C-alpha cells in the first residue's frame, strides 16, 4: 500500500511540474503579446517577425507537453509515441510554414491597394 502512495505522489509532483512549465510558457507568450518589443516585432527573419517564430516554437513546446504528459503518451510504446507526437509536430510546422508563406504573399499583393492601420 505504501508503494502505491509513493507512486501517486510522484505523479502528483510531475503534474504540478508540467503545470508550472506550461504556465510559465503561457505567461511569457502573454507578456510578449502585450509588450510586442520592436526588435522582435518589426524585423523580419525567414519572411516573418522573430516574435511570430517565438510564438510558434512556444506553442509547439506546449502541444508537446500536453500530449506527452496529459494524454499519457509517456506510458505508451515507443513506436506509438513517435507516430503521434512527431506527426503532430511536423504537421503543425508544415501548417505554420504554409500560413506564413501565403500570408506574406497576400500582404505583398494587397499592400499597394489597402492602407493597413496599425
Coordinates of C-alpha atoms in Angstrom, one line a residue, residues 2-113:
X2 CA 2.9 2.4 0.8
X3 CA 4.4 1.8 -2.7
X4 CA 1.1 2.8 -4.3
X5 CA 1.0 6.0 -2.3
X6 CA 4.6 6.9 -3.3
X7 CA 3.9 6.3 -6.9
X8 CA 0.8 8.6 -6.7
X9 CA 2.8 11.3 -5.0
X10 CA 5.5 11.2 -7.8
X11 CA 2.8 11.6 -10.4
X12 CA 1.3 14.5 -8.5
X13 CA 4.6 16.2 -8.4
X14 CA 5.1 15.5 -12.1
X15 CA 1.7 17.0 -12.9
X16 CA 2.5 20.1 -10.9
X17 CA 5.9 20.4 -12.6
X18 CA 4.3 20.2 -16.0
X19 CA 1.6 22.6 -14.9
X20 CA 4.3 25.1 -13.9
X21 CA 6.2 24.7 -17.1
X22 CA 3.0 25.3 -19.2
X23 CA 2.1 28.2 -17.0
X24 CA 5.5 29.9 -17.4
X25 CA 5.4 29.4 -21.2
X26 CA 1.9 30.9 -21.3
X27 CA 2.9 33.8 -19.2
X28 CA 5.9 34.5 -21.5
X29 CA 3.5 34.4 -24.5
X30 CA 1.1 36.8 -22.9
X31 CA 3.8 39.2 -21.9
X32 CA 5.4 39.2 -25.3
X33 CA 2.0 39.6 -26.9
X34 CA 1.2 42.6 -24.8
X35 CA 4.6 44.3 -24.9
X36 CA 5.5 43.4 -28.6
X37 CA 9.1 44.5 -28.4
X38 CA 10.0 46.5 -31.6
X39 CA 13.2 44.4 -32.1
X40 CA 11.1 41.3 -32.3
X41 CA 8.0 42.7 -34.0
X42 CA 9.3 45.0 -36.7
X43 CA 12.2 43.0 -38.0
X44 CA 11.9 40.1 -40.5
X45 CA 13.6 36.7 -40.4
X46 CA 12.6 33.9 -42.8
X47 CA 9.7 36.1 -44.1
X48 CA 8.1 36.8 -40.7
X49 CA 8.9 38.5 -37.5
X50 CA 11.0 36.8 -34.8
X51 CA 8.1 37.3 -32.5
X52 CA 5.9 35.0 -34.7
X53 CA 8.7 32.4 -34.7
X54 CA 8.9 32.6 -30.9
X55 CA 5.1 32.2 -30.6
X56 CA 5.2 29.2 -32.9
X57 CA 8.1 27.5 -31.1
X58 CA 6.4 28.1 -27.7
X59 CA 3.1 26.7 -29.0
X60 CA 4.8 23.6 -30.3
X61 CA 6.5 23.1 -26.9
X62 CA 3.2 23.4 -25.1
X63 CA 1.5 21.0 -27.5
X64 CA 4.3 18.5 -26.9
X65 CA 4.0 18.7 -23.1
X66 CA 0.2 18.4 -23.2
X67 CA 0.4 15.4 -25.5
X68 CA 3.2 13.7 -23.7
X69 CA 2.0 14.0 -20.1
X70 CA -1.7 14.7 -20.1
X71 CA -2.6 12.3 -22.9
X72 CA -0.3 9.7 -21.2
X73 CA 2.0 9.2 -24.2
X74 CA 5.0 8.7 -21.9
X75 CA 3.4 5.4 -20.8
X76 CA 2.8 4.1 -24.4
X77 CA 5.1 2.1 -26.6
X78 CA 7.9 3.9 -28.3
X79 CA 6.5 3.5 -31.8
X80 CA 3.1 4.8 -30.9
X81 CA 4.6 7.8 -29.1
X82 CA 6.8 8.7 -32.1
X83 CA 4.0 8.3 -34.6
X84 CA 1.6 10.5 -32.7
X85 CA 4.0 13.2 -31.3
X86 CA 6.2 13.6 -34.4
X87 CA 3.3 13.5 -36.8
X88 CA 1.6 16.3 -34.9
X89 CA 4.8 18.4 -34.6
X90 CA 5.6 18.1 -38.3
X91 CA 2.1 18.8 -39.3
X92 CA 2.0 21.9 -37.1
X93 CA 5.3 23.1 -38.5
X94 CA 4.1 22.5 -42.1
X95 CA 0.8 24.3 -41.5
X96 CA 2.6 27.3 -39.9
X97 CA 5.0 27.5 -42.8
X98 CA 2.2 27.5 -45.4
X99 CA 0.2 30.1 -43.5
X100 CA 3.2 32.4 -43.2
X101 CA 4.1 32.0 -46.8
X102 CA 0.6 32.6 -48.0
X103 CA 0.0 35.4 -45.6
X104 CA 3.2 37.1 -46.8
X105 CA 2.1 36.7 -50.4
X106 CA -1.3 38.2 -49.7
X107 CA 0.3 41.1 -47.8
X108 CA 2.7 41.8 -50.7
X109 CA -0.2 41.7 -53.3
X110 CA -2.7 43.8 -51.3
X111 CA -0.2 46.2 -49.7
X112 CA -0.4 48.7 -52.6
X113 CA -4.2 48.5 -52.6

